[in-house]
mmCIF file of C-alpha atoms in Angstrom:
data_model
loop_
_atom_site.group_PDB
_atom_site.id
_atom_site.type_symbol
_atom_site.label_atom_id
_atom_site.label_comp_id
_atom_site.label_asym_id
_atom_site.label_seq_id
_atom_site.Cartn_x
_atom_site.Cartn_y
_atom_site.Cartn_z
ATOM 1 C CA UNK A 693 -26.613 13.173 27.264
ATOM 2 C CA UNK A 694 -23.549 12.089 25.439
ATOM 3 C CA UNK A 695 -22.259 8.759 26.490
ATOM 4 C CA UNK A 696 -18.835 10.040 27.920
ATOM 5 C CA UNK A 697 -20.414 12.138 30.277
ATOM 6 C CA UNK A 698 -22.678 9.519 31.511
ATOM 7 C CA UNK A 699 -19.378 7.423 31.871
ATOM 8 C CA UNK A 700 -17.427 10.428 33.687
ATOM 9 C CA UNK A 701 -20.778 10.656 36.368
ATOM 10 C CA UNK A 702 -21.243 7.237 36.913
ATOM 11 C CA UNK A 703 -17.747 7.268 37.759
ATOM 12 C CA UNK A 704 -17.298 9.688 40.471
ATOM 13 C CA UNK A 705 -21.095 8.817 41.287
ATOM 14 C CA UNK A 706 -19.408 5.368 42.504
ATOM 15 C CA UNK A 707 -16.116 6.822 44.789
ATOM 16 C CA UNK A 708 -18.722 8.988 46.228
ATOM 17 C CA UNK A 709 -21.651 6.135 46.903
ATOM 18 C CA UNK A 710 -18.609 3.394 47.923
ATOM 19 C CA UNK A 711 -18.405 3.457 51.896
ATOM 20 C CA UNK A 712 -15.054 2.993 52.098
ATOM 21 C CA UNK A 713 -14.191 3.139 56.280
ATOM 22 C CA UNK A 714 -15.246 1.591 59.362
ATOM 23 C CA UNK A 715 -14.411 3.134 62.918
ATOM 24 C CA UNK A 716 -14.344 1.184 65.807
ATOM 25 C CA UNK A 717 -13.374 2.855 68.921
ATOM 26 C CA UNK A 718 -11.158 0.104 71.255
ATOM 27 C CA UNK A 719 -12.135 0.015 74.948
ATOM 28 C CA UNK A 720 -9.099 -0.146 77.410
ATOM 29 C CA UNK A 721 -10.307 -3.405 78.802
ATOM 30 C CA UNK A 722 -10.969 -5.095 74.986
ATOM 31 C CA UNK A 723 -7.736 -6.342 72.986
ATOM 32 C CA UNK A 724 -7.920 -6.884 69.460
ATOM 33 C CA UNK A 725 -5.132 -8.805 67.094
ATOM 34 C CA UNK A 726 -5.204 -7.876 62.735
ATOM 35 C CA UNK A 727 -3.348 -9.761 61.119
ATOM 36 C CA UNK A 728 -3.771 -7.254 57.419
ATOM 37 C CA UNK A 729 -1.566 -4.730 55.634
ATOM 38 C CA UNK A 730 -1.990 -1.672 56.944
ATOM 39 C CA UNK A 731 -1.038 1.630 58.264
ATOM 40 C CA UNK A 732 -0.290 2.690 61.916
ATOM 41 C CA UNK A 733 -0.388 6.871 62.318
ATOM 42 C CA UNK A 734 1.960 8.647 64.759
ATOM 43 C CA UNK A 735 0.828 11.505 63.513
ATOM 44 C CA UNK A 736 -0.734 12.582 60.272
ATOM 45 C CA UNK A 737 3.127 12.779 58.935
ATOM 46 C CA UNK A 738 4.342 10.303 60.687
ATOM 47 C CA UNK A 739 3.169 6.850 59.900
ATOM 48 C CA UNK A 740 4.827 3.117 59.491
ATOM 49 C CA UNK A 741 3.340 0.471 57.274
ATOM 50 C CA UNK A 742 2.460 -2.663 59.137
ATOM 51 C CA UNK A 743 1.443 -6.552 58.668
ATOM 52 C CA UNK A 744 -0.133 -7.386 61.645
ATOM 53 C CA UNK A 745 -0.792 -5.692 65.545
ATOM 54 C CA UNK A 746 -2.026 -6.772 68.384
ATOM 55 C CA UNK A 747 -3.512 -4.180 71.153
ATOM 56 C CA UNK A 748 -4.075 -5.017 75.133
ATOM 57 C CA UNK A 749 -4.471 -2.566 77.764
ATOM 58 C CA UNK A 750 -2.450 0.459 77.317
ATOM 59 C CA UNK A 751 -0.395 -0.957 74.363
ATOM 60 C CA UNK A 752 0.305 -1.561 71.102
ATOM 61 C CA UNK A 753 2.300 -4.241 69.481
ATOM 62 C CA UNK A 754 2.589 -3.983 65.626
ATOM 63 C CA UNK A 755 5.198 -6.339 63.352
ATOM 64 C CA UNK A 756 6.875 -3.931 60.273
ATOM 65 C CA UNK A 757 5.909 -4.447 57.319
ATOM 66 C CA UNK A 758 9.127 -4.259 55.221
ATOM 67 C CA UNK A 759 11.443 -5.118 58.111
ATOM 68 C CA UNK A 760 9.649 -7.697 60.437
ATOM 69 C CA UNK A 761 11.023 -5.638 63.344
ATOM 70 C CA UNK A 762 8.557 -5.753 66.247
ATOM 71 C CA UNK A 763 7.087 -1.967 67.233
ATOM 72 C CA UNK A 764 5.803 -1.590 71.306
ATOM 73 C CA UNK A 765 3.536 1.496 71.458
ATOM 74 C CA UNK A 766 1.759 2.880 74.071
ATOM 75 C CA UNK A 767 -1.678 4.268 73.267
ATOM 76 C CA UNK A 768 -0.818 7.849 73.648
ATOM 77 C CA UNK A 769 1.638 7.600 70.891
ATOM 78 C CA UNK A 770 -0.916 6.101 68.152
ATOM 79 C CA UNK A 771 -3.444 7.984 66.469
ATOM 80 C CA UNK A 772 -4.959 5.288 64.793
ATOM 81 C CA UNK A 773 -4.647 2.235 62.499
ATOM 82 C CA UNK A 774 -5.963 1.924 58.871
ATOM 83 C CA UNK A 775 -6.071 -1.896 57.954
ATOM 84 C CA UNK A 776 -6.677 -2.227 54.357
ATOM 85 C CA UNK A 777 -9.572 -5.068 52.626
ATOM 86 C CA UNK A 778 -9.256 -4.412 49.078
ATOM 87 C CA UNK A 779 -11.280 -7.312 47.893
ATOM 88 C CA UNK A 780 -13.912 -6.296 50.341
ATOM 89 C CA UNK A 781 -13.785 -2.894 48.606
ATOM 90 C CA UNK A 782 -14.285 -5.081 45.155
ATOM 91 C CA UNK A 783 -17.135 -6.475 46.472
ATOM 92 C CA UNK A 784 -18.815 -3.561 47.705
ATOM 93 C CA UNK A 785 -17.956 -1.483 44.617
ATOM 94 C CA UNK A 786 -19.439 -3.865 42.581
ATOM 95 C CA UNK A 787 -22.422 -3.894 44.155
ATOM 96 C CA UNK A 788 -22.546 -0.368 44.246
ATOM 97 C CA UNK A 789 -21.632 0.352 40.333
ATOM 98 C CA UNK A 790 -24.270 -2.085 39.340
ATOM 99 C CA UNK A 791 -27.100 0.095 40.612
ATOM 100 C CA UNK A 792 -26.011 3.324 40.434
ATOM 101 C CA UNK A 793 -24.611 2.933 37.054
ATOM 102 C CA UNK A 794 -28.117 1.429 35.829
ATOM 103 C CA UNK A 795 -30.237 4.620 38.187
ATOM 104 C CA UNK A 796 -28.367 7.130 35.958
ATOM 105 C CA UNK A 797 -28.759 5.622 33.121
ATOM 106 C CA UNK A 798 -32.660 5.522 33.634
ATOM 107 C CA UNK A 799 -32.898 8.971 34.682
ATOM 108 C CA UNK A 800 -30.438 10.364 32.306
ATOM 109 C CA UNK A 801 -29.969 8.378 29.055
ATOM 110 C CA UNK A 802 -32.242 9.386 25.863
ATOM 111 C CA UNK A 803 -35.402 7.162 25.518
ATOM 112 C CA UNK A 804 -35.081 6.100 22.189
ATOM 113 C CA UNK A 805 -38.161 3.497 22.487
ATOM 114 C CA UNK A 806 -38.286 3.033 18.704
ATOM 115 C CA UNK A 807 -35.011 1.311 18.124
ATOM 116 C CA UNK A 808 -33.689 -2.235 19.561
ATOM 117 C CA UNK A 809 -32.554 -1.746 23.126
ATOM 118 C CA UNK A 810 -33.128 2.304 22.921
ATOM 119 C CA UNK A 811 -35.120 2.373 25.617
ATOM 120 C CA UNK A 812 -34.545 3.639 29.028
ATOM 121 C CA UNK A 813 -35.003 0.410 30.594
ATOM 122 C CA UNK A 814 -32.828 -1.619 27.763
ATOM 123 C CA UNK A 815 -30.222 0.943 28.588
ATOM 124 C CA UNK A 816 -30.642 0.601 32.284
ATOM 125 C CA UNK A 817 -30.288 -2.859 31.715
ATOM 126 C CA UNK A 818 -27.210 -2.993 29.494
ATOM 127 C CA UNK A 819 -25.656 -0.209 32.472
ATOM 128 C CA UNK A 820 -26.154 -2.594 34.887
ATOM 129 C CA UNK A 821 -23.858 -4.971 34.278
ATOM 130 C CA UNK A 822 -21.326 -2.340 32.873
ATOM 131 C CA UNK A 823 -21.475 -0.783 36.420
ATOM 132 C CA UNK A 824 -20.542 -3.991 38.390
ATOM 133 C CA UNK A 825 -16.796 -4.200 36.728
ATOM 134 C CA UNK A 826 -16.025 -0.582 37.286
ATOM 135 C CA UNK A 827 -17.369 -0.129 40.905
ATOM 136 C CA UNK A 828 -15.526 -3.248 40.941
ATOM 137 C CA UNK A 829 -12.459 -1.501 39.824
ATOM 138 C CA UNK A 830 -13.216 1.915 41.613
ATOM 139 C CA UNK A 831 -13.864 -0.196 44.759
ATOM 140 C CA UNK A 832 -10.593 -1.864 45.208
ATOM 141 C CA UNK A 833 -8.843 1.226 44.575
ATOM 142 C CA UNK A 834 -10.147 2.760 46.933
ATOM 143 C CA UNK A 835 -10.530 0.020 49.547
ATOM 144 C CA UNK A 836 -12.699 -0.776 52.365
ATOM 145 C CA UNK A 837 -11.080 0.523 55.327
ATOM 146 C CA UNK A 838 -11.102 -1.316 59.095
ATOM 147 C CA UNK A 839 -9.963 2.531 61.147
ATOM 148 C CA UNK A 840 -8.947 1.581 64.722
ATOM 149 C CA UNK A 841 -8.728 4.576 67.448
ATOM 150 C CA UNK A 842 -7.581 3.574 70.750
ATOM 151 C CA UNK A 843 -9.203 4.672 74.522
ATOM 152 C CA UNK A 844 -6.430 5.233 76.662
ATOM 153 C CA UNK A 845 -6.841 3.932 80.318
ATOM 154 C CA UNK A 846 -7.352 6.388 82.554
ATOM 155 C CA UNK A 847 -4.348 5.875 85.296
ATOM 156 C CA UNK A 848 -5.174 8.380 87.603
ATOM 157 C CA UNK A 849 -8.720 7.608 87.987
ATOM 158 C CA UNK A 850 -7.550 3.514 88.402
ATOM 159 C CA UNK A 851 -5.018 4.598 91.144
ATOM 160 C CA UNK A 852 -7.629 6.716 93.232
ATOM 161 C CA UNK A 853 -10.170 3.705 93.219
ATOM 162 C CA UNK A 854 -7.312 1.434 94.103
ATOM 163 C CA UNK A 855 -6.674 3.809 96.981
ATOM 164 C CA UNK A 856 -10.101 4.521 98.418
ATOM 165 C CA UNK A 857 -10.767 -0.008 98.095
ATOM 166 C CA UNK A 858 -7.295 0.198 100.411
ATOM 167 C CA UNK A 859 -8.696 2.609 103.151
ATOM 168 C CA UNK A 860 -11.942 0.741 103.062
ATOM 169 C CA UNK A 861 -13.971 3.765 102.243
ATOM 170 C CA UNK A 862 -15.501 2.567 98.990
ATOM 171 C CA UNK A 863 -16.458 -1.118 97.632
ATOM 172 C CA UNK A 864 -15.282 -1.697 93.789
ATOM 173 C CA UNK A 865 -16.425 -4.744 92.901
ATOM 174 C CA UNK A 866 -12.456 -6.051 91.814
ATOM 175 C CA UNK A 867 -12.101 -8.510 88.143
ATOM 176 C CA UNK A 868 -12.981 -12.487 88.459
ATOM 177 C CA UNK A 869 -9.507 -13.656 88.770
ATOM 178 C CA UNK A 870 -10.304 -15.936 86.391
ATOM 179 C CA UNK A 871 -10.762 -13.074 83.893
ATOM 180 C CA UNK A 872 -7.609 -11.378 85.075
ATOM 181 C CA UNK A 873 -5.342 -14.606 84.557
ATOM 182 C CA UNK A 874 -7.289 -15.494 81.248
ATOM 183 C CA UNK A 875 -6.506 -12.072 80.054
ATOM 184 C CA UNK A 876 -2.713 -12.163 81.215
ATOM 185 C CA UNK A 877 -1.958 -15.665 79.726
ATOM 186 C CA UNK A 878 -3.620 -14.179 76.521
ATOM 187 C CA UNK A 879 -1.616 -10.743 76.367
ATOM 188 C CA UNK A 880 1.672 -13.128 76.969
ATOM 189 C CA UNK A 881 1.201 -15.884 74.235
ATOM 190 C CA UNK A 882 0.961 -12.842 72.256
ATOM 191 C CA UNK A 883 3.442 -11.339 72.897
ATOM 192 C CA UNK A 884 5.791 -14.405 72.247
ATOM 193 C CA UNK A 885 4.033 -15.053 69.205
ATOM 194 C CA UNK A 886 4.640 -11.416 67.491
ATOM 195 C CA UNK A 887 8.198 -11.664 68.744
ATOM 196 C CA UNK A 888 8.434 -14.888 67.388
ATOM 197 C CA UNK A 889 6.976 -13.613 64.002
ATOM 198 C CA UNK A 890 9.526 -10.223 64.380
ATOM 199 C CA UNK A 891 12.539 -13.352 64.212
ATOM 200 C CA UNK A 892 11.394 -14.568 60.894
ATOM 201 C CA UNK A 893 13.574 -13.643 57.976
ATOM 202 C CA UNK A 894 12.225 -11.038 55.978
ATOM 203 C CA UNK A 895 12.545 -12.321 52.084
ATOM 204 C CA UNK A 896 13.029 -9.693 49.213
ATOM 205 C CA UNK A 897 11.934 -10.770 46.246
ATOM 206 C CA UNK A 898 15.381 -11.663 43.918
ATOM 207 C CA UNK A 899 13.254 -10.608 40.584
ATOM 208 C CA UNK A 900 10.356 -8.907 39.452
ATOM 209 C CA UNK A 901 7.878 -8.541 36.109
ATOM 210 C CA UNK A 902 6.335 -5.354 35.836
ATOM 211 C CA UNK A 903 3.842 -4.126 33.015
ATOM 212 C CA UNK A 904 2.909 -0.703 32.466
ATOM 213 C CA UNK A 905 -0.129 0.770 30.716
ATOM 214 C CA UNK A 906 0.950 4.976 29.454
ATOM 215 C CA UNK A 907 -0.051 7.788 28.029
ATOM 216 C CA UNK A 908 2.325 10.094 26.651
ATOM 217 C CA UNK A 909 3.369 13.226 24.317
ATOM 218 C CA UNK A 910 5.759 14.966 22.348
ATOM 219 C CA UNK A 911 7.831 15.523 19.091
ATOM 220 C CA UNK A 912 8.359 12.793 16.885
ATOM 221 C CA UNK A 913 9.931 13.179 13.459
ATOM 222 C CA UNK A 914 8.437 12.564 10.269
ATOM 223 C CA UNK A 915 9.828 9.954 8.033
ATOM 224 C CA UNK A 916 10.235 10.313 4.225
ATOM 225 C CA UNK A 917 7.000 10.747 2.577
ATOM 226 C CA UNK A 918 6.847 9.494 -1.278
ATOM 227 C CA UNK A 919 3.135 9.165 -1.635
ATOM 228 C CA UNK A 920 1.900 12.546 -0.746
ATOM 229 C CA UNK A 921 2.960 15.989 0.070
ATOM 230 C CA UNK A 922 0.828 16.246 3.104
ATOM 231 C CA UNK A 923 2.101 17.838 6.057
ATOM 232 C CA UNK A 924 2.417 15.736 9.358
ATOM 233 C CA UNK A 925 2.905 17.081 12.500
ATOM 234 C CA UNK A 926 6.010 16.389 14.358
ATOM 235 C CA UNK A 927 4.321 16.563 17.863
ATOM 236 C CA UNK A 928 1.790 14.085 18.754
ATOM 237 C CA UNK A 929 0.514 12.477 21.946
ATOM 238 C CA UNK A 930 -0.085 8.259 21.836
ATOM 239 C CA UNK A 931 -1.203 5.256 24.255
ATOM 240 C CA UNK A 932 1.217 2.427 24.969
ATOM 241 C CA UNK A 933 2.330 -0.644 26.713
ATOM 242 C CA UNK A 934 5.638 -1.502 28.279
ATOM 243 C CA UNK A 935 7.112 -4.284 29.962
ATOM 244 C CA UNK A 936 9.729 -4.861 32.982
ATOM 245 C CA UNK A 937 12.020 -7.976 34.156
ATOM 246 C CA UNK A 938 14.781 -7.391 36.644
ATOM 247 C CA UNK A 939 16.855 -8.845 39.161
ATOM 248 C CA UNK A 940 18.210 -7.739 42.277
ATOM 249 C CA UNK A 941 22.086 -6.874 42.545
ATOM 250 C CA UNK A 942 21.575 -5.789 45.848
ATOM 251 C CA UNK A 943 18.509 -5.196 48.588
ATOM 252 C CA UNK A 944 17.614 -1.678 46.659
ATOM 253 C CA UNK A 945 18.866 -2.276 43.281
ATOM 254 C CA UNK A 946 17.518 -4.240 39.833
ATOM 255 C CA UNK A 947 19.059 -4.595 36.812
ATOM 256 C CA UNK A 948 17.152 -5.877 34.130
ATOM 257 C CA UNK A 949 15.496 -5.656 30.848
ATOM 258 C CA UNK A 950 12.703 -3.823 29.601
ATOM 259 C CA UNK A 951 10.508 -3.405 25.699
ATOM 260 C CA UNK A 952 7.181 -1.881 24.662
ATOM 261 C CA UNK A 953 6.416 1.007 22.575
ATOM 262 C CA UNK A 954 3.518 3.704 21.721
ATOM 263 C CA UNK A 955 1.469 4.528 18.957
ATOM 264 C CA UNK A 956 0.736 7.980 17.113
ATOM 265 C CA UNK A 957 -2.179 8.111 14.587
ATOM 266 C CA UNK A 958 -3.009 11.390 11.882
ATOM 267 C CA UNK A 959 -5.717 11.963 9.747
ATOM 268 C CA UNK A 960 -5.242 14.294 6.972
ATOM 269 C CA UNK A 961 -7.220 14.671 3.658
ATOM 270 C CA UNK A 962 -8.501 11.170 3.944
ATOM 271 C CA UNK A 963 -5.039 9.403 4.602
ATOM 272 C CA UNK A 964 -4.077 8.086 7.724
ATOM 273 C CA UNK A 965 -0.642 8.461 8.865
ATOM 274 C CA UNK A 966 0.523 6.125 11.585
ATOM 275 C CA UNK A 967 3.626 6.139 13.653
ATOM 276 C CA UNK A 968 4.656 3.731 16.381
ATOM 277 C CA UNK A 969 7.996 3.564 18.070
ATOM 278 C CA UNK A 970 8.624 0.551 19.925
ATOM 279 C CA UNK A 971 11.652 0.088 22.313
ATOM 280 C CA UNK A 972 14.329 -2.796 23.615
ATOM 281 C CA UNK A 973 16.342 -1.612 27.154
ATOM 282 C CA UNK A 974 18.364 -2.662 29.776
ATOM 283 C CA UNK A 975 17.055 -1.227 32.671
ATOM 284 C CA UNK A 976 17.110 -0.597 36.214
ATOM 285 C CA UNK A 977 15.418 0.579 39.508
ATOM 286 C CA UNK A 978 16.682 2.294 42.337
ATOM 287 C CA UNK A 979 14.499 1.844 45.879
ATOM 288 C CA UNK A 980 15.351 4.276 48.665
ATOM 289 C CA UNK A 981 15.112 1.805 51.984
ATOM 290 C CA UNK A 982 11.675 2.092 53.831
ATOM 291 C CA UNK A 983 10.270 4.744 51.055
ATOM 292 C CA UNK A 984 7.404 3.600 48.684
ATOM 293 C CA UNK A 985 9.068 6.025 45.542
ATOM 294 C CA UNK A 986 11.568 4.094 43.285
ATOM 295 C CA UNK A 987 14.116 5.932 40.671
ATOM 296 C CA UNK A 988 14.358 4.414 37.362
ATOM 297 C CA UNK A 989 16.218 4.805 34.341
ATOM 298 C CA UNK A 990 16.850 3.032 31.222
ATOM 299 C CA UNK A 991 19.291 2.946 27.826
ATOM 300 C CA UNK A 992 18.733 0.836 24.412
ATOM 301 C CA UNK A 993 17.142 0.869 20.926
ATOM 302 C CA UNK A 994 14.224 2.667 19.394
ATOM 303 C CA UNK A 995 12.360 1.936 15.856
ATOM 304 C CA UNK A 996 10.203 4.657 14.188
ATOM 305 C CA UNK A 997 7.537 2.501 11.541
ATOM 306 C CA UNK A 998 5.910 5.073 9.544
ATOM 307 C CA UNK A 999 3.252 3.594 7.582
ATOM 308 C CA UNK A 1000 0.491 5.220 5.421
ATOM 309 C CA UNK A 1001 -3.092 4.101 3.945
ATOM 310 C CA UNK A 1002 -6.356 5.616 2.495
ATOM 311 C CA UNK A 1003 -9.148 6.135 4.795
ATOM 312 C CA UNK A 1004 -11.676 4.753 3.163
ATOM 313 C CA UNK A 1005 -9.943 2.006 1.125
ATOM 314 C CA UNK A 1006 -8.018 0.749 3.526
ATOM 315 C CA UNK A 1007 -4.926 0.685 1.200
ATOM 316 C CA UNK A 1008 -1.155 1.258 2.537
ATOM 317 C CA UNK A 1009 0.688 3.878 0.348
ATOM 318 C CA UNK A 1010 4.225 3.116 1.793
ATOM 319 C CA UNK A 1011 6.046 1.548 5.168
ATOM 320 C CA UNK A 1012 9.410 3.482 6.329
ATOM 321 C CA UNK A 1013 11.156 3.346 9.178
ATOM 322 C CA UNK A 1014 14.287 4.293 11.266
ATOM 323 C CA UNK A 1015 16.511 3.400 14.356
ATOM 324 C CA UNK A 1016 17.716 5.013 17.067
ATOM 325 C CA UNK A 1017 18.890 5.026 20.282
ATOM 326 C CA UNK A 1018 16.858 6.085 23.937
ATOM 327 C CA UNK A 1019 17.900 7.202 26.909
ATOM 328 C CA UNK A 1020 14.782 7.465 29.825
ATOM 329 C CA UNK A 1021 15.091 8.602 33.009
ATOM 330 C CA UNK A 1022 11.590 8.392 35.642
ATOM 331 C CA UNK A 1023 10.442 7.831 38.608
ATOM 332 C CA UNK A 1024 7.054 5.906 40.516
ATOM 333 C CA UNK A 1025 5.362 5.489 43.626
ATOM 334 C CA UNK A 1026 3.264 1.974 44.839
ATOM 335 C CA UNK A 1027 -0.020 3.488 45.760
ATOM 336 C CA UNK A 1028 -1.923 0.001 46.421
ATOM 337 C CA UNK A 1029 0.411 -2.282 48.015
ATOM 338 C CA UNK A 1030 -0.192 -6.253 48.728
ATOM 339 C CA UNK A 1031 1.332 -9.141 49.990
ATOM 340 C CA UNK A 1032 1.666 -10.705 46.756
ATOM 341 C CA UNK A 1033 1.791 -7.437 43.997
ATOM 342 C CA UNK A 1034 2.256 -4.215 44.170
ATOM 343 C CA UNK A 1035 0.502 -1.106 42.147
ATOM 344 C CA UNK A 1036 2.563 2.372 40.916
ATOM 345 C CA UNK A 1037 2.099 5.682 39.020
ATOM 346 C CA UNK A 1038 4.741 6.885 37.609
ATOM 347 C CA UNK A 1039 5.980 9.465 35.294
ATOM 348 C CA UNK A 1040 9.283 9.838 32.881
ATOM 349 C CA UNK A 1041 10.647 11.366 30.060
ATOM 350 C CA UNK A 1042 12.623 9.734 27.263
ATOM 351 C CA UNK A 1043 15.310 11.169 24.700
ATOM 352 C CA UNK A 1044 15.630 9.619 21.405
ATOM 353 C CA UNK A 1045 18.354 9.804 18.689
ATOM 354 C CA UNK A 1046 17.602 8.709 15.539
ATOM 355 C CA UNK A 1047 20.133 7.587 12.759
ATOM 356 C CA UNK A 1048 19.628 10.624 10.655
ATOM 357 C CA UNK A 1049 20.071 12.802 13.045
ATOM 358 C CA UNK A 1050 16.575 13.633 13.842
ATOM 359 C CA UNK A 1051 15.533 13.543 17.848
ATOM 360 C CA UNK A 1052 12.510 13.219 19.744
ATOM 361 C CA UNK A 1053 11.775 14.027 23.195
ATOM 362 C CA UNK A 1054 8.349 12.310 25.046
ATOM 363 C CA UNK A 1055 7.054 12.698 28.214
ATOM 364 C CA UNK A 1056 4.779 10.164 29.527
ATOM 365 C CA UNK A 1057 2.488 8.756 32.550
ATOM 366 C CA UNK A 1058 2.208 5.514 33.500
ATOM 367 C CA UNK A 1059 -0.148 3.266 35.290
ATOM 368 C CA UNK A 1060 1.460 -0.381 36.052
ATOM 369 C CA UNK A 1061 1.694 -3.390 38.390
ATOM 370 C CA UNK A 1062 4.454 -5.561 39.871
ATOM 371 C CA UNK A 1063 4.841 -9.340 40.970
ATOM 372 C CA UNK A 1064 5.662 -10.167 43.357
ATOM 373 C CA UNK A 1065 5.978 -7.733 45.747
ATOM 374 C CA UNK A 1066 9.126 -6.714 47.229
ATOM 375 C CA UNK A 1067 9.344 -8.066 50.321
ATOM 376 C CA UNK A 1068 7.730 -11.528 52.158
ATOM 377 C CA UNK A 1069 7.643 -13.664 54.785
#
């Protein structure tokens, strides 16, 4: 089996093998206080993010995450709460990757016994410890999950047994009233210690570095070629880098500056034709309040380098290039979110105008990760 298929099973083998969610069903008479980003679900649709809750009886106190404000539920009106342990996911995925990465190796990898570490067991070896950092990675992506569904108390049934211990017709045997002031003096001091949190000025971070790893695709043109007659395609697809700083003008605005480029490699009749475009911007980002989507955009200078060499020899024919001016518009959504980072996809598109009149349009997908994160205590 070809190694990149191994890779692609061993892959999916782990999001598959990872147990990623715990339930725990919470008894009317048990309270229970997280203090973890997480999720709260109205409805499937209708969810807030939250930093901490604390449940008791019949409701449900939960501090906002962006906002601090202080949310009183009453079971009914909750679904249930996803709290969020990303390292715990690490851990688990790591553990997990190790050995299923090294099984599937064993029972699929070529035995190749005859040459150093062809093996099965060499390979299962060598898969081992390339399993642990991406079930690692796989793992805290996808999290380990704390899912909290609530019991509600049934009234009626509590008002009927009240009734029937008043007429004397039935003995209950009634709460320790120890237990019943224990468990009111705990539900208060709880109470004024969320509220107290919900008073505490919500921070929002006044800059931010952001890097971004991309693919992306399109035209490019082709520079002056004086060594060879070859013919090199103006479209072309490339892997790059860029990076972010901005500051905030105001609570859903940054203005800043941004650089990084791509790189687009040929191979035709045993010369290699490489072209890399790197970029220098002032950009921004636009943040719609209480959304996890941001707008951005960005205008500044592009370079086309254009360089040529002999595949075998290694030697460079010629070095041209060109500059230009870009224009990108995108936008990106924080799909892992922490106290201290946050993590985005995002997509955009970029138009480029080059000095002699040649243009290039690219389209691209990006991976990247912010600190800090927006908002904190």
């Amino acid at each position: 089996m070809r190694q990149e298929t191994s890779f692609f099973l061993t892959f999916i083998m782990l999001f598959l093998s990872i147990g990623c969610s715990n339930t725990q069903i919470v008894q009317p008479d048990k309270s229970v206080y997280i203090h973890r980003y997480g999720t709260l679900y109205q409805t499937e649709y209708q969810k807030v993010d939250i930093k901490e809750f604390y449940t008791y009886s019949d409701s449900i106190l939960a501090i906002e995450f962006e906002t601090n404000n202080l949310l009183h539920f009453h079971k009914s009106e909750v679904k249930k709460i996803v709290m969020r342990n990303r390292s715990r996911g690490a851990k688990h995925g790591a553990i997990a990757g190790a050995l299923v990465a090294s099984s599937l190796c064993y029972l699929l990898c070529p035995d190749n016994s005859g040459e150093a570490l062809g093996s099965k067991e060499a390979g299962a070896f060598i898969w081992f410890f390339f399993g642990a950092p991406l079930g690692a990675a796989a793992g805290f992506i996808q999290g380990s999950n704390d899912i909290y569904e609530f019991i509600i108390p049934d009234i009626t049934k509590i008002e009927s047994e009240e009734a029937l211990v008043d007429s004397g017709d039935v003995q209950i045997k009634q709460p320790d009233i120890a237990e019943v002031k224990e468990t009111t003096v705990e539900a208060r001091e709880m109470r004024e210690r969320l509220t107290a949190a919900s008073k505490r000025e919500v921070k929002q971070s006044k800059f931010y570095l952001s890097a971004e790893y991309s693919y992306g695709f399109g035209n490019l043109p082709v520079l002056a070629n004086p060594a060879s007659t070859i013919n090199i395609e103006e479209s072309g697809s490339g892997i790059g880098v860029q990076f972010y700083f901005g500051y905030a003008l105001k609570p859903i605005f940054y203005l800043g500056l941004s650089a990084g480029g791509f790189e687009d490699s040929q191979e035709i009749d045993d010369i290699t034709t490489v072209r890399s475009v790197t970029n220098f911007e002032i950009s921004a980002r636009y943040y719609p309040e209480k959304k996890k989507y941001f707008y951005k955009g960005a205008v500044g200078l592009s370079v086309i380098d254009q360089k040529a060499r002999l595949f075998n020899l290694g030697q460079e024919l010629y070095d041209a290039s060109i500059l230009g001016m870009r224009i990108i518009v995108g936008m990106g959504r924080n799909v892992i979110q922490g106290e201290t980072y946050e993590i985005y996809l995002g997509g955009d598109i970029s138009y480029n105008r080059f000095e002699d009149g040649e243009d290039a349009v690219w389209l691209g997908i990006s991976l990247g990760g912010t600190i800090p994160s927006r908002f904190s205590d």
